[in-house]
Tab-separated table of C-alpha atoms in Angstrom:
chain	number	residue	atom	x	y	z
A	1	MET	CA	74.256	155.496	207.065
A	2	GLU	CA	73.919	156.924	210.531
A	3	TYR	CA	70.891	156.963	212.843
A	4	LYS	CA	70.821	159.750	215.398
A	5	THR	CA	68.415	161.445	217.763
A	6	ALA	CA	66.552	164.261	216.037
A	7	SER	CA	66.920	167.892	217.064
A	8	ALA	CA	64.402	170.720	216.659
A	9	ASP	CA	66.269	172.221	213.705
A	10	LEU	CA	65.379	169.055	211.731
A	11	ALA	CA	61.586	169.398	212.188
A	12	ASP	CA	60.966	170.756	208.673
A	13	ALA	CA	63.109	168.057	207.043
A	14	ILE	CA	61.332	165.360	209.052
A	15	GLN	CA	57.943	166.741	208.056
A	16	ASP	CA	59.045	166.703	204.404
A	17	ILE	CA	59.988	163.013	204.722
A	18	LEU	CA	56.662	162.176	206.338
A	19	TYR	CA	54.560	164.069	203.799
A	20	THR	CA	56.539	162.850	200.783
A	21	THR	CA	56.285	159.243	201.919
A	22	ILE	CA	52.611	159.445	202.874
A	23	ARG	CA	51.575	161.243	199.687
A	24	THR	CA	53.590	158.881	197.465
A	25	VAL	CA	52.965	155.473	199.054
A	26	TYR	CA	49.651	155.636	200.917
A	27	PRO	CA	47.393	156.447	197.916
A	28	LYS	CA	48.234	152.972	196.574
A	29	TYR	CA	46.563	151.451	199.664
A	30	TYR	CA	44.171	154.017	201.090
A	31	PRO	CA	41.607	156.593	199.915
A	32	LYS	CA	42.357	160.332	199.957
A	33	GLU	CA	40.703	160.834	203.350
A	34	VAL	CA	43.205	158.478	204.971
A	35	VAL	CA	46.156	160.151	203.276
A	36	ASP	CA	44.887	163.543	204.467
A	37	PHE	CA	44.384	162.159	208.000
A	38	PHE	CA	47.997	160.963	208.200
A	39	CYS	CA	49.311	164.302	206.943
A	40	ARG	CA	47.232	166.176	209.541
A	41	HIS	CA	48.358	163.745	212.259
A	42	HIS	CA	52.030	164.359	211.472
A	43	SER	CA	51.844	168.095	212.080
A	44	ARG	CA	54.861	170.185	212.959
A	45	GLU	CA	53.680	170.232	216.591
A	46	HIS	CA	53.474	166.433	216.639
A	47	ILE	CA	57.009	166.198	215.248
A	48	LEU	CA	58.329	168.697	217.790
A	49	ASP	CA	56.711	166.648	220.584
A	50	GLY	CA	58.541	163.564	219.305
A	51	ILE	CA	61.807	165.464	219.182
A	52	ALA	CA	61.258	166.817	222.710
A	53	SER	CA	60.707	163.261	223.999
A	54	GLY	CA	64.177	162.279	222.801
A	55	ASN	CA	62.642	159.234	221.112
A	56	LEU	CA	62.479	160.502	217.529
A	57	GLY	CA	65.464	159.822	215.325
A	58	VAL	CA	66.607	160.302	211.766
A	59	LEU	CA	68.562	158.094	209.400
A	60	LYS	CA	71.102	160.062	207.400
A	61	ASP	CA	72.955	159.165	204.231
A	62	GLY	CA	75.722	161.736	204.366
A	63	ASP	CA	73.937	165.072	204.780
A	64	THR	CA	70.610	163.742	203.482
A	65	ILE	CA	67.919	162.638	205.908
A	66	VAL	CA	66.352	159.579	204.296
A	67	GLY	CA	64.106	158.292	207.061
A	68	THR	CA	62.766	158.759	210.541
A	69	GLY	CA	61.497	156.633	213.400
A	70	CYS	CA	59.940	157.203	216.796
A	71	PHE	CA	58.913	155.191	219.849
A	72	ASP	CA	57.150	155.757	223.154
A	73	GLY	CA	57.882	153.173	225.818
A	74	SER	CA	57.455	149.800	224.102
A	75	HIS	CA	55.377	151.287	221.296
A	76	ILE	CA	56.922	152.075	217.909
A	77	THR	CA	54.876	155.067	216.818
A	78	GLY	CA	56.240	155.546	213.318
A	79	VAL	CA	58.826	154.541	210.745
A	80	TYR	CA	59.020	156.434	207.471
A	81	VAL	CA	61.587	156.197	204.671
A	82	LEU	CA	61.659	158.345	201.552
A	83	PRO	CA	60.300	156.316	198.631
A	84	CYS	CA	63.563	156.507	196.665
A	85	TYR	CA	65.390	154.882	199.634
A	86	GLN	CA	62.850	152.139	200.289
A	87	ARG	CA	63.790	148.478	199.745
A	88	GLN	CA	67.426	149.267	200.557
A	89	GLY	CA	67.442	148.295	204.231
A	90	CYS	CA	66.746	151.774	205.592
A	91	GLY	CA	63.517	150.786	207.348
A	92	SER	CA	65.266	147.793	208.897
A	93	ARG	CA	68.136	149.995	210.080
A	94	ILE	CA	65.671	152.370	211.757
A	95	MET	CA	63.836	149.414	213.319
A	96	ASP	CA	67.135	148.012	214.647
A	97	CYS	CA	67.785	151.304	216.422
A	98	LEU	CA	64.254	151.626	217.818
A	99	GLU	CA	64.210	148.024	219.067
A	100	ALA	CA	67.639	148.497	220.672
A	101	GLU	CA	66.200	151.333	222.754
A	102	ILE	CA	62.942	149.557	223.563
A	103	ILE	CA	64.654	146.358	224.744
A	104	LYS	CA	66.413	148.353	227.469
A	105	GLY	CA	63.129	148.593	229.356
A	106	HIS	CA	60.654	146.231	227.728
A	107	LYS	CA	60.392	142.622	226.610
A	108	ILE	CA	57.856	143.221	223.842
A	109	SER	CA	57.625	145.836	221.120
A	110	VAL	CA	54.196	146.838	219.790
A	111	LEU	CA	53.107	148.894	216.820
A	112	GLU	CA	50.182	149.734	214.593
A	113	ALA	CA	51.167	148.929	211.020
A	114	SER	CA	49.791	150.726	208.021
A	115	LEU	CA	49.010	148.387	205.158
A	116	PRO	CA	52.155	149.313	203.184
A	117	ALA	CA	54.402	148.465	206.155
A	118	VAL	CA	52.964	145.111	207.272
A	119	CYS	CA	55.400	143.047	205.183
A	120	LEU	CA	58.439	144.866	206.601
A	121	TYR	CA	57.303	144.160	210.131
A	122	GLU	CA	56.415	140.526	209.396
A	123	HIS	CA	59.910	139.989	207.978
A	124	ARG	CA	61.289	141.338	211.257
A	125	GLY	CA	59.328	138.822	213.321
A	126	TYR	CA	56.279	140.890	214.240
A	127	LYS	CA	52.999	139.005	214.512
A	128	THR	CA	49.539	140.427	214.028
A	129	VAL	CA	47.648	140.318	217.326
A	130	GLY	CA	44.660	142.387	216.254
A	131	HIS	CA	43.140	144.664	213.682
A	132	GLY	CA	42.228	148.281	214.133
A	133	ILE	CA	39.671	150.414	212.388
A	134	PHE	CA	39.525	154.184	212.734
A	135	GLU	CA	36.424	155.891	211.365
A	136	LEU	CA	37.042	159.001	209.280
A	137	ASP	CA	34.772	161.433	207.427
A	138	ASN	CA	32.574	160.279	204.523
A	139	ASP	CA	32.237	156.745	205.985
A	140	VAL	CA	35.901	156.083	205.188
A	141	LYS	CA	37.721	153.636	207.443
A	142	LEU	CA	41.418	153.531	208.200
A	143	VAL	CA	42.319	149.851	208.620
A	144	TYR	CA	45.595	148.793	210.226
A	145	GLU	CA	47.287	145.827	211.878
A	146	ILE	CA	48.183	145.733	215.572
A	147	MET	CA	51.462	143.837	215.774
A	148	GLU	CA	53.955	142.806	218.422
A	149	LYS	CA	57.333	141.152	218.684
A	150	ILE	CA	59.015	139.511	221.643
A	151	LEU	CA	62.395	141.210	221.936
A	152	LYS	CA	63.703	139.152	224.839
A	153	SER	CA	62.440	136.119	226.664
A	154	GLU	CA	62.121	135.878	230.417
């Protein structure tokens, strides 16, 4: 598998990965309003902004894009892997690549973990440093973990 920086021609494929993963995995953890929020958040414009930053990448298995990851400074802003490729090391491979970029300029990596992803991050050495709550419509709350990992010591 190969991880590479995403280009604008991959925006639709990336959006398909995001929506497929969100709509398949998140309903097991969150109500419909949260699932809808994440799909709205990961709009085509949002994806194109990530691509334009040069910080959004894709993991490919041959010609198939199986996952995507993005960062901004020391902040990992998203890691998504198609459900049929989960639990095969793809998320860890994406994280390896993101952390390798972050460590070039930062000592600590931070992220907001959705409930389905907390275990992956804990296995990689991330520690919960806080909890976030985002209020949505109909009194629904999006709950997530704020996590960080020391990538290099002083």
